[in-house]
Coordinates of C-alpha atoms and ligand atoms in Angstrom, one line a residue:
A1 CA 151.0 106.5 82.8
T2 CA 154.1 106.1 85.0
K3 CA 155.2 109.5 84.1
K4 CA 151.9 111.1 84.9
L5 CA 151.8 109.4 88.3
A6 CA 155.2 110.8 89.3
Y7 CA 154.0 114.4 88.4
G8 CA 151.0 113.9 90.6
V9 CA 153.1 112.8 93.6
N10 CA 155.7 115.6 93.1
T11 CA 153.2 118.4 93.4
I12 CA 151.9 117.3 96.7
K13 CA 155.0 115.7 98.2
F14 CA 156.8 118.9 99.0
S15 CA 154.0 120.3 101.1
A16 CA 154.0 117.2 103.4
R17 CA 155.7 117.4 106.8
S18 CA 157.9 114.4 106.2
P19 CA 158.7 114.2 102.5
A20 CA 159.6 110.5 102.4
R21 CA 156.5 109.3 104.4
G22 CA 154.3 112.0 102.9
S23 CA 154.9 110.8 99.4
F24 CA 154.1 107.2 100.3
V25 CA 150.7 108.2 101.8
V26 CA 149.9 110.4 98.9
I27 CA 150.7 107.6 96.3
R28 CA 148.6 105.1 98.2
R29 CA 145.6 107.6 98.5
W30 CA 146.0 108.5 94.9
F31 CA 145.9 104.9 93.8
N32 CA 142.9 104.2 96.1
Y33 CA 141.1 107.3 94.7
M34 CA 141.6 106.1 91.1
R35 CA 140.7 102.4 91.8
P36 CA 137.1 101.5 91.2
V37 CA 135.1 100.4 94.3
N38 CA 134.4 96.7 94.2
V39 CA 131.0 95.7 95.3
G40 CA 129.7 92.2 96.2
V41 CA 125.9 91.6 96.2
I42 CA 124.3 88.9 98.3
G43 CA 120.9 88.2 96.6
L44 CA 119.8 88.9 93.1
G45 CA 116.0 88.8 93.7
T46 CA 113.7 91.8 93.3
V47 CA 116.0 94.3 95.1
G48 CA 119.4 92.8 94.2
A49 CA 118.6 92.6 90.5
G50 CA 117.1 96.0 90.5
T51 CA 120.2 97.4 92.2
V52 CA 122.7 95.8 89.8
D53 CA 120.6 97.0 86.9
L54 CA 120.5 100.6 88.2
L55 CA 124.2 100.6 88.9
S56 CA 124.9 99.6 85.3
R57 CA 122.2 101.8 83.7
N58 CA 123.3 105.0 85.5
S59 CA 127.0 104.2 86.0
A60 CA 128.4 107.4 84.6
E61 CA 126.0 109.7 86.7
I62 CA 126.7 107.6 89.8
A63 CA 130.5 107.7 89.4
R64 CA 130.3 111.5 88.9
R65 CA 128.5 111.7 92.2
A66 CA 130.5 109.2 94.2
G67 CA 133.9 110.4 92.8
R68 CA 134.9 106.8 92.0
N69 CA 133.7 104.2 89.5
I70 CA 131.6 101.5 91.2
R71 CA 131.5 98.0 89.8
V72 CA 129.7 94.9 90.9
T73 CA 132.3 92.1 90.7
Q74 CA 130.7 89.3 92.6
A75 CA 127.1 88.2 93.5
A76 CA 125.7 85.3 95.5
V77 CA 122.3 83.6 94.9
R78 CA 120.8 80.3 96.1
D79 CA 119.9 78.9 92.7
M80 CA 122.7 79.4 90.2
S81 CA 120.6 78.1 87.3
R82 CA 117.8 80.7 87.6
S83 CA 117.7 83.5 85.1
R84 CA 118.1 87.1 86.5
D85 CA 116.4 90.4 85.8
C86 CA 119.8 92.0 85.4
Q87 CA 123.0 91.6 83.3
V88 CA 125.3 89.0 85.1
S89 CA 127.7 88.1 82.4
D90 CA 130.5 90.3 83.9
I91 CA 129.8 89.2 87.5
D92 CA 131.4 86.3 89.3
L93 CA 128.4 84.3 90.5
T94 CA 128.5 82.0 93.6
D95 CA 126.1 80.2 95.8
D96 CA 128.3 80.8 98.9
P97 CA 128.0 84.3 100.5
T98 CA 131.2 83.8 102.4
A99 CA 133.1 83.8 99.1
I100 CA 132.1 87.5 99.0
T101 CA 132.2 88.5 102.6
T102 CA 135.8 87.1 102.9
N103 CA 137.1 88.2 99.5
P104 CA 139.9 90.8 100.0
E105 CA 139.1 92.4 96.7
I106 CA 135.6 93.4 97.8
D107 CA 135.2 96.9 99.4
V108 CA 131.4 97.0 100.1
V109 CA 128.9 94.2 100.6
L110 CA 125.2 94.7 99.7
E111 CA 123.1 92.4 101.8
L112 CA 119.9 92.0 99.8
M113 CA 119.0 88.4 100.6
G114 CA 116.6 89.0 103.5
G115 CA 115.9 86.8 106.6
E116 CA 117.5 87.2 110.0
D117 CA 120.0 84.5 111.2
E118 CA 121.8 83.9 107.9
A119 CA 121.8 87.6 107.0
Y120 CA 123.2 88.3 110.5
E121 CA 126.1 85.9 109.8
V122 CA 126.7 87.5 106.3
V123 CA 126.8 91.1 107.7
S124 CA 128.9 90.2 110.7
T125 CA 131.4 88.2 108.6
A126 CA 131.6 91.1 106.1
L127 CA 132.4 93.5 109.0
R128 CA 135.0 91.2 110.5
N129 CA 136.7 91.2 107.1
G130 CA 136.7 95.0 107.0
K131 CA 133.9 95.6 104.6
H132 CA 131.3 98.4 104.7
V133 CA 127.7 97.0 104.4
V134 CA 124.5 98.3 102.7
T135 CA 121.3 96.5 103.6
A136 CA 117.6 96.6 102.7
N137 CA 116.8 94.2 105.5
K138 CA 114.5 95.8 108.1
A139 CA 114.0 92.5 110.0
L140 CA 117.7 92.3 110.5
V141 CA 118.2 95.9 111.5
A142 CA 115.2 96.0 113.8
T143 CA 116.1 92.8 115.7
R144 CA 119.9 92.6 115.5
G145 CA 120.9 96.1 114.6
N146 CA 122.2 97.1 118.1
E147 CA 124.8 94.3 118.0
L148 CA 125.7 94.9 114.4
F149 CA 126.1 98.7 114.8
E150 CA 128.3 98.1 117.8
Q151 CA 130.5 95.7 115.7
A152 CA 130.7 98.2 112.8
S153 CA 131.6 101.1 115.1
Q154 CA 134.4 99.1 116.7
A155 CA 135.8 98.4 113.3
G156 CA 135.3 101.9 112.0
L157 CA 132.9 100.7 109.3
V158 CA 129.5 101.8 108.1
I159 CA 126.2 99.8 107.9
A160 CA 123.8 101.8 105.7
F161 CA 120.1 100.9 105.7
E162 CA 118.0 103.6 103.9
A163 CA 116.2 100.9 101.8
A164 CA 115.0 99.2 104.9
V165 CA 112.3 101.8 105.6
A166 CA 109.7 102.9 103.2
G167 CA 111.3 101.7 100.0
G168 CA 112.5 104.6 97.8
I169 CA 111.6 107.4 100.2
P170 CA 114.8 108.9 101.8
V171 CA 113.2 109.0 105.2
I172 CA 116.2 107.7 107.2
K173 CA 118.5 110.5 105.9
V174 CA 115.8 113.1 106.5
V175 CA 115.1 112.2 110.1
R176 CA 118.8 111.4 110.9
E177 CA 120.4 114.4 109.2
S178 CA 118.1 117.0 107.8
L179 CA 115.9 117.2 110.9
A180 CA 118.8 117.0 113.4
G181 CA 117.9 120.4 114.9
N182 CA 114.5 119.3 116.0
K183 CA 113.0 117.5 119.0
I184 CA 110.8 115.0 117.3
D185 CA 107.3 114.8 118.9
G186 CA 106.0 111.9 116.8
L187 CA 105.6 110.4 113.4
A188 CA 103.0 108.4 111.7
G189 CA 103.2 106.6 108.4
I190 CA 102.0 104.1 105.9
L191 CA 105.0 101.9 106.0
N192 CA 104.0 98.7 104.2
G193 CA 103.4 98.9 100.5
T194 CA 101.7 95.5 100.3
C195 CA 99.1 96.3 103.0
N196 CA 98.3 99.7 101.3
F197 CA 98.1 98.0 97.9
I198 CA 95.7 95.4 99.3
L199 CA 93.5 98.0 101.1
T200 CA 93.4 100.3 98.0
Q201 CA 92.6 97.5 95.5
I202 CA 89.8 96.1 97.8
H203 CA 88.3 99.5 98.2
E204 CA 88.6 100.9 94.7
Q205 CA 88.2 97.7 92.6
G206 CA 86.2 95.6 95.1
L207 CA 88.8 92.8 94.5
D208 CA 89.2 89.8 96.7
Y209 CA 91.9 89.9 99.5
D210 CA 93.7 86.7 98.4
A211 CA 93.8 87.7 94.7
V212 CA 95.2 91.2 95.6
L213 CA 97.8 89.6 97.9
A214 CA 98.9 87.2 95.1
E215 CA 99.2 90.2 92.7
A216 CA 101.4 92.1 95.3
Q217 CA 103.6 89.0 95.5
R218 CA 103.8 88.8 91.7
L219 CA 104.9 92.5 91.5
G220 CA 107.7 91.8 94.0
Y221 CA 106.2 94.0 96.8
A222 CA 105.6 91.3 99.4
E223 CA 108.1 89.7 101.8
A224 CA 109.2 86.1 101.2
D225 CA 106.7 85.2 103.9
P226 CA 103.7 87.6 103.2
F227 CA 102.5 87.2 106.8
F228 CA 105.2 89.7 107.7
D229 CA 103.3 92.2 105.5
V230 CA 99.6 91.5 106.3
G231 CA 100.4 90.6 109.9
G232 CA 102.0 94.0 110.5
V233 CA 105.4 92.7 111.4
D234 CA 107.2 94.4 108.5
A235 CA 105.7 97.8 109.4
A236 CA 106.7 97.1 113.0
H237 CA 110.3 96.5 111.9
K238 CA 110.3 99.8 110.1
L239 CA 108.7 101.7 113.0
T240 CA 111.3 100.3 115.3
I241 CA 114.1 101.7 113.1
L242 CA 112.3 105.1 112.7
A243 CA 111.7 105.4 116.4
S244 CA 115.3 104.8 117.2
I245 CA 116.6 107.5 114.9
A246 CA 113.8 109.9 115.8
F247 CA 114.1 109.6 119.6
G248 CA 117.7 108.5 120.1
I249 CA 116.9 105.1 121.7
P250 CA 118.3 101.7 121.1
L251 CA 116.4 99.5 118.6
D252 CA 113.7 97.6 120.6
F253 CA 111.3 95.6 118.3
S254 CA 109.6 94.0 121.3
S255 CA 108.2 97.3 122.5
V256 CA 106.0 97.7 119.4
Y257 CA 102.3 96.8 119.6
I258 CA 101.4 95.0 116.4
E259 CA 98.1 94.4 114.5
G260 CA 97.8 93.5 110.9
I261 CA 95.0 93.8 108.3
E262 CA 93.8 90.2 108.3
Q263 CA 90.8 90.9 110.5
L264 CA 89.5 93.7 108.2
R265 CA 86.5 92.9 106.0
Y266 CA 85.3 94.6 102.8
Q267 CA 82.3 96.0 104.8
D268 CA 84.6 97.7 107.3
I269 CA 86.2 99.6 104.4
I270 CA 82.7 100.5 103.1
Y271 CA 81.3 101.5 106.6
A272 CA 84.4 103.6 107.2
D273 CA 83.9 105.3 103.9
E274 CA 80.2 106.1 104.8
L275 CA 81.5 107.7 108.1
G276 CA 84.0 109.9 106.2
Y277 CA 87.2 107.8 106.7
R278 CA 89.6 105.6 104.9
I279 CA 91.2 102.7 106.6
K280 CA 95.0 102.8 106.5
H281 CA 97.5 100.5 108.1
L282 CA 99.7 102.9 110.1
G283 CA 102.9 102.8 112.1
I284 CA 102.7 105.4 114.9
A285 CA 105.4 106.6 117.3
R286 CA 104.6 109.3 119.9
S287 CA 106.6 111.0 122.5
D288 CA 104.4 112.4 125.4
N289 CA 105.6 113.6 128.8
G290 CA 108.7 111.3 128.8
H291 CA 106.7 108.3 127.6
L292 CA 106.9 106.7 124.2
D293 CA 104.2 104.6 122.5
L294 CA 105.0 102.6 119.4
R295 CA 102.2 100.8 117.6
V296 CA 101.2 99.4 114.2
H297 CA 97.5 98.8 113.4
P298 CA 94.7 99.7 111.0
C299 CA 93.4 103.2 111.6
L300 CA 90.5 105.3 110.5
V301 CA 91.9 108.4 108.8
E302 CA 89.7 111.4 107.9
K303 CA 89.3 111.4 104.1
D304 CA 90.6 115.0 103.7
Q305 CA 94.0 114.2 105.4
L306 CA 97.0 113.6 103.1
L307 CA 97.7 110.2 104.6
A308 CA 94.1 109.0 103.7
N309 CA 94.9 109.7 100.0
V310 CA 98.1 107.7 99.7
S311 CA 97.1 104.8 97.5
G312 CA 98.4 101.5 96.1
V313 CA 102.0 100.6 96.9
M314 CA 102.9 104.2 97.8
N315 CA 104.1 105.0 101.3
A316 CA 104.1 108.2 103.3
V317 CA 105.6 109.3 106.6
R318 CA 104.4 112.4 108.5
I319 CA 107.0 113.7 111.0
R320 CA 106.3 116.3 113.6
G321 CA 109.4 118.3 114.8
D322 CA 109.2 121.1 117.3
A323 CA 110.9 123.5 114.8
V324 CA 109.9 122.2 111.4
G325 CA 106.2 121.4 112.4
D326 CA 104.6 118.7 110.2
S327 CA 106.5 117.3 107.2
L328 CA 105.2 114.6 104.9
L329 CA 107.5 112.4 102.8
Y330 CA 105.8 110.4 100.1
G331 CA 106.9 107.9 97.5
A332 CA 107.0 104.3 96.3
G333 CA 107.3 102.0 99.3
A334 CA 108.4 98.8 97.6
G335 CA 109.4 97.3 94.3
A336 CA 112.7 96.8 92.4
K337 CA 113.5 100.3 91.1
P338 CA 112.4 102.5 94.1
T339 CA 114.3 100.2 96.5
A340 CA 117.3 100.0 94.3
S341 CA 117.3 103.9 94.3
A342 CA 117.7 103.8 98.1
V343 CA 120.4 101.1 98.0
V344 CA 122.4 103.0 95.5
G345 CA 122.0 106.2 97.4
D346 CA 123.5 104.5 100.4
L347 CA 126.3 103.0 98.3
V348 CA 127.3 106.4 97.1
D349 CA 127.3 107.7 100.7
V350 CA 129.5 104.7 101.7
V351 CA 131.9 105.4 98.8
R352 CA 132.2 109.0 99.9
T353 CA 133.0 107.9 103.5
L354 CA 135.8 105.7 102.3
T355 CA 138.0 108.8 102.5
S356 CA 136.6 110.3 105.7
D357 CA 137.6 109.9 109.3
P358 CA 135.4 107.2 111.1
G359 CA 135.0 109.4 114.2
N360 CA 133.3 112.1 112.3
R361 CA 130.8 110.1 110.4
V362 CA 127.0 110.4 110.9
P363 CA 126.1 107.9 113.7
H364 CA 124.2 104.8 112.7
L365 CA 121.2 105.6 114.9
A366 CA 121.5 109.4 114.4
F367 CA 122.6 110.1 118.1
Q368 CA 126.1 109.3 119.4
P369 CA 126.1 105.7 120.6
H370 CA 126.9 106.7 124.2
Q371 CA 124.0 109.2 124.2
L372 CA 121.1 106.9 123.5
A373 CA 118.2 107.4 125.9
D374 CA 116.1 104.9 127.9
P375 CA 112.6 106.4 128.0
K376 CA 109.5 104.7 129.5
M377 CA 107.4 102.8 126.9
R378 CA 103.7 103.3 127.3
P379 CA 101.9 100.0 126.9
I380 CA 99.0 99.7 124.4
T381 CA 96.5 99.2 127.3
E382 CA 97.2 102.8 128.5
I383 CA 96.8 104.5 125.1
S384 CA 93.6 106.5 124.4
C385 CA 92.2 107.1 121.0
A386 CA 88.8 106.9 119.2
H387 CA 87.8 103.4 118.2
Y388 CA 85.7 101.9 115.4
L389 CA 83.8 98.7 116.5
R390 CA 81.8 96.5 114.2
L391 CA 79.5 94.2 116.1
T392 CA 77.4 91.3 114.8
V393 CA 74.3 91.2 117.0
R394 CA 70.8 89.8 117.1
D395 CA 68.2 92.4 115.9
R396 CA 66.0 92.3 119.0
P397 CA 64.9 94.7 121.7
G398 CA 67.4 95.5 124.4
V399 CA 70.5 94.4 122.6
L400 CA 71.8 97.9 121.8
A401 CA 70.9 99.0 125.4
D402 CA 73.1 96.2 126.7
V403 CA 75.9 97.1 124.4
T404 CA 75.8 100.8 125.3
R405 CA 75.5 100.0 129.0
I406 CA 78.6 97.9 128.9
L407 CA 80.5 100.6 127.1
G408 CA 79.3 103.3 129.4
E409 CA 80.3 101.3 132.5
R410 CA 83.8 101.3 131.2
H411 CA 83.9 105.0 130.5
V412 CA 83.6 104.6 126.7
S413 CA 81.5 107.4 125.2
I414 CA 79.8 106.8 121.8
R415 CA 80.1 109.3 119.0
V416 CA 78.3 107.5 116.2
I417 CA 76.1 104.3 116.3
S418 CA 74.6 102.9 113.2
Q419 CA 72.7 99.6 112.5
K420 CA 73.5 98.3 109.0
G421 CA 70.3 96.9 107.3
F422 CA 67.5 94.7 108.8
G423 CA 69.2 91.5 109.7
D424 CA 69.7 88.3 107.8
E425 CA 67.4 85.2 107.9
Q426 CA 68.8 84.4 111.4
G427 CA 68.0 88.0 112.5
V428 CA 71.7 88.9 112.8
V429 CA 72.7 92.4 111.9
P430 CA 76.0 94.5 111.8
V431 CA 76.1 97.5 114.1
V432 CA 79.0 100.0 113.7
I433 CA 80.0 102.2 116.7
V434 CA 82.6 105.0 116.6
T435 CA 83.7 106.1 120.1
H436 CA 85.2 109.2 121.5
D437 CA 88.8 108.8 122.9
A438 CA 88.8 105.7 125.1
K439 CA 91.5 103.7 126.8
E440 CA 92.5 100.5 124.9
A441 CA 92.2 98.5 128.1
D442 CA 88.6 99.7 128.6
I443 CA 87.7 98.9 125.0
A444 CA 89.3 95.4 125.3
D445 CA 87.4 94.8 128.5
A446 CA 84.1 96.0 127.0
T447 CA 84.6 93.9 123.8
K448 CA 85.1 90.8 125.9
M449 CA 81.9 91.5 127.9
I450 CA 79.9 92.2 124.7
E451 CA 81.1 88.9 123.2
T452 CA 79.9 87.0 126.3
L453 CA 76.6 88.8 126.0
E454 CA 76.3 87.5 122.4
A455 CA 77.0 83.9 123.5
N456 CA 74.1 84.0 125.9
Ligands
NAP501 P1 113.9 88.1 97.0 O1 113.3 88.5 95.7 O2 113.3 86.8 97.6 O3 115.4 87.9 96.7 C1 116.3 87.3 97.7 C2 117.6 86.9 97.0 O4 118.5 86.4 97.9 C3 117.4 85.8 95.9 O5 118.1 86.1 94.8 C4 117.9 84.6 96.6 O6 118.5 83.7 95.7 C5 119.0 85.2 97.5 N1 119.3 84.4 98.7 C6 118.5 84.1 99.7 N2 119.2 83.3 100.6 C7 120.4 83.1 100.1 C8 121.6 82.4 100.5 N3 121.6 81.7 101.7 N4 122.7 82.5 99.8 C9 122.7 83.1 98.6 N5 121.7 83.8 98.1 C10 120.5 83.8 98.9 O7 113.8 89.2 98.1 P2 113.7 90.8 97.8 O8 112.3 91.2 97.7 O9 114.7 91.2 96.8 O10 114.1 91.3 99.3 C11 115.5 91.3 99.7 C12 115.6 92.1 101.0 O11 115.2 93.5 100.7 C13 114.7 91.7 102.1 O12 115.4 91.9 103.3 C14 113.5 92.6 102.0 O13 112.8 92.8 103.3 C15 114.1 93.9 101.6 N6 113.2 94.8 100.9 C16 112.5 94.4 99.8 C17 111.7 95.3 99.1 C18 110.8 94.9 98.0 O14 110.1 95.7 97.5 N7 110.9 93.6 97.5 C19 111.7 96.7 99.5 C20 112.5 97.1 100.5 C21 113.3 96.1 101.2 P3 117.6 82.9 94.6 O15 117.1 84.0 93.7 O16 118.5 82.0 93.9 O17 116.5 82.2 95.4
HSE502 N1 107.2 94.0 101.7 C1 107.5 95.4 101.9 C2 106.3 96.2 101.7 C3 108.7 95.7 101.0 O1 105.3 95.7 101.1 O2 106.3 97.4 102.1 C4 109.2 97.1 101.2 O3 109.8 97.2 102.5

C-alpha cells in the first residue's frame, strides 16, 4: 500500500508550482479522499433509524454517488435501553449529544432529534467544532435558521435541510437550484402529511378524528406534539422556509397567518363535497405588487384540481414561476423511508462539498446572504378570497334575511346559500354559504355580528 501511495503522489507532484508544498497538499487531499466520511446521528427515532437503515442498505450505491464511503460511527438517543428500528451493533451509542458534536473524528452531524432549544445547541456546537450539519427539523430552521446560517457561513460550513419540508419531495433543491432562473410569483401546497391523512381518512372512511390522529402517530407521521400538525404550526414552519428560498427573504415565522384543522367537522367535508370541492389544509405564499402574504389554513379546492386529489400522507407543492409557469411536485410527506431519502440526499451533497470552495457553494437560502430582500407583508385582514361559512341558526322567518343583510353591509357577496335539512328538535339548522371574493376583515366582522344575532 505504501508503494502505491508514492506512485499516486509522484504523478501529480511534478505539475505543482512548488514541488515540496505541492506534494504535501496532494498527499493530504488524497488521504482525505480515500478516508470514509464519519457521520454522527443525533436521534434514532422514526427519521434517525430510517436514515441509518437506508445508509446501510444502499451503502454501495450511495458511495458511488458521493465519491466516498459514508459510515455512521456514533449516535445519540435519550433512552439507551430502547430497541431501535435499525442495526446499531457497529455504532457507538451515547445519551450525550455533545459527545458527538465535539468528537474530532466526526465530519458530519445529522440532527434528527427535533425540538428547538436543545436542537439549536446541538447544531451550534457542531458548527463551532467544524462539522457540517444535516437536519430534518423545520421548527429549528424556521425559528432559528437566520442565526444558524450566519454561524455556518462564517465557519465555511453547510447546514442542509431538504427533509425539513414536505418529507421525501426534493422541493428545496428544486426551488433553490432548478428554478433559479425564475421570478417566483407564488406557491401553494399540502405541507403536512398528518393533516392530509386525517382529512382523507375522515372523508373516505368516515373515521373519527381522534382515531385517525392516533393512527398517524402510530405510523410515525405526527410530530412529538401533534398540536404542531393539526394546529397548522408544522405547515407554517415549512411555509416560512419555502417563502425564504422562493422570494429571497430572511426566515420570518411570525409573519405567517396560521389556522389548523381542529375546527373542521365531518359535515364540512361532506357539504364541501356536495358543492364540488375537497377541503385541503394548504400553505400559501403569494407575491403581489411588492407585497407578500403567507398563510396556512383549510381551503376549499375544486375537485378537478390536482391538489384536491392528493390523498393520505402524500404532500404536493405547486410553484408558479414567471418562466416555467406552474409546476407540481408530489410525493410522500412524512414517514421513515421518504424522510430518510431526503436526509441521505443532503448528506451526499455535503460529502461532495467537502472538496469544494466555501465561497462558491449554493447559498443556504438560495439568494446570496447580503442580497436578501425586505418586502412588505400583507396582513391576513387585507387578503381577499372566497369563503365557506357554516352557520348554525334557528329555522324561523327572517333569520336568513338578517344574515344576508349583515354580509351585504360588509361588501360580502353570496355565491351559494344552502340550508341543510329541516332543523333538529330545538329548531336549529345548519346553513352553508359560499361567498365571492371578500376581505378577511369584512368576513371576520360579519361573523362576529352574526354570532351576536344568534345570542339574541
Ligand atoms: P422521534 O421519532 O420522536 O425521534 C426523536 C429521536 O431523538 C429519538 O430517538 C430520541 O431518543 C432522540 N432524542 C430526543 N431528544 C434527545 C436528546 N436530548 N438527546 C439524545 N437524543 C434525543 O422524532 P422523528 O419523527 O424521528 O422526528 C425527528 C425530526 O425530524 C423532527 O425535527 C421532525 O420534525 C422531523 N421530521 C419528521 C418526519 C416524520 O415523518 N416523522 C418527517 C420530516 C421531518 P429516544 O428514542 O431515546 O427517545
Ligand atoms: N409531522 C410532519 C407531517 C412530518 O405530518 O407532515 C413531516 O414533516
